Amino acid sequence: MAGRLSWSPSRGDMIWIDCSPQVGREMKDV
């Protein structure tokens, strides 16, 4: 998770979605 904070918001979102498909789907909806 620390790595995600290090990345930029846009890149962090991509990584988050890649790591958590369920959460990524919700983020995509938003």
PDB file of C-alpha atoms in Angstrom:
ATOM      1  CA  MET A   1       0.000   0.000   0.000  1.00  0.00           C
ATOM      2  CA  ALA A   2       2.898   2.339   0.710  1.00  0.00           C
ATOM      3  CA  GLY A   3       3.962   1.987  -2.925  1.00  0.00           C
ATOM      4  CA  ARG A   4       0.503   3.068  -4.046  1.00  0.00           C
ATOM      5  CA  LEU A   5       0.803   6.258  -1.979  1.00  0.00           C
ATOM      6  CA  SER A   6       4.207   6.912  -3.565  1.00  0.00           C
ATOM      7  CA  TRP A   7       2.699   6.738  -7.057  1.00  0.00           C
ATOM      8  CA  SER A   8       0.675   9.585  -8.504  1.00  0.00           C
ATOM      9  CA  PRO A   9      -3.117   9.668  -7.987  1.00  0.00           C
ATOM     10  CA  SER A  10      -3.851   8.651 -11.595  1.00  0.00           C
ATOM     11  CA  ARG A  11      -1.209   5.852 -11.569  1.00  0.00           C
ATOM     12  CA  GLY A  12      -2.208   4.813  -8.049  1.00  0.00           C
ATOM     13  CA  ASP A  13      -5.796   4.365  -9.246  1.00  0.00           C
ATOM     14  CA  MET A  14      -4.642   2.128 -12.104  1.00  0.00           C
ATOM     15  CA  ILE A  15      -2.584  -0.022  -9.720  1.00  0.00           C
ATOM     16  CA  TRP A  16      -5.435  -0.136  -7.209  1.00  0.00           C
ATOM     17  CA  ILE A  17      -7.856  -1.326  -9.887  1.00  0.00           C
ATOM     18  CA  ASP A  18      -5.295  -3.886 -11.072  1.00  0.00           C
ATOM     19  CA  CYS A  19      -4.823  -5.182  -7.518  1.00  0.00           C
ATOM     20  CA  SER A  20      -8.522  -5.006  -6.568  1.00  0.00           C
ATOM     21  CA  PRO A  21     -10.826  -5.646  -9.554  1.00  0.00           C
ATOM     22  CA  GLN A  22     -13.916  -5.358  -7.328  1.00  0.00           C
ATOM     23  CA  VAL A  23     -12.900  -1.935  -6.015  1.00  0.00           C
ATOM     24  CA  GLY A  24     -11.698  -0.896  -9.478  1.00  0.00           C
ATOM     25  CA  ARG A  25     -15.166  -1.570 -10.872  1.00  0.00           C
ATOM     26  CA  GLU A  26     -16.695   0.790  -8.308  1.00  0.00           C
ATOM     27  CA  MET A  27     -14.069   3.455  -9.040  1.00  0.00           C
ATOM     28  CA  LYS A  28     -14.704   3.114 -12.778  1.00  0.00           C
ATOM     29  CA  ASP A  29     -18.429   3.576 -12.160  1.00  0.00           C
ATOM     30  CA  VAL A  30     -17.620   6.804 -10.318  1.00  0.00           C
TER      31      VAL A  30
END
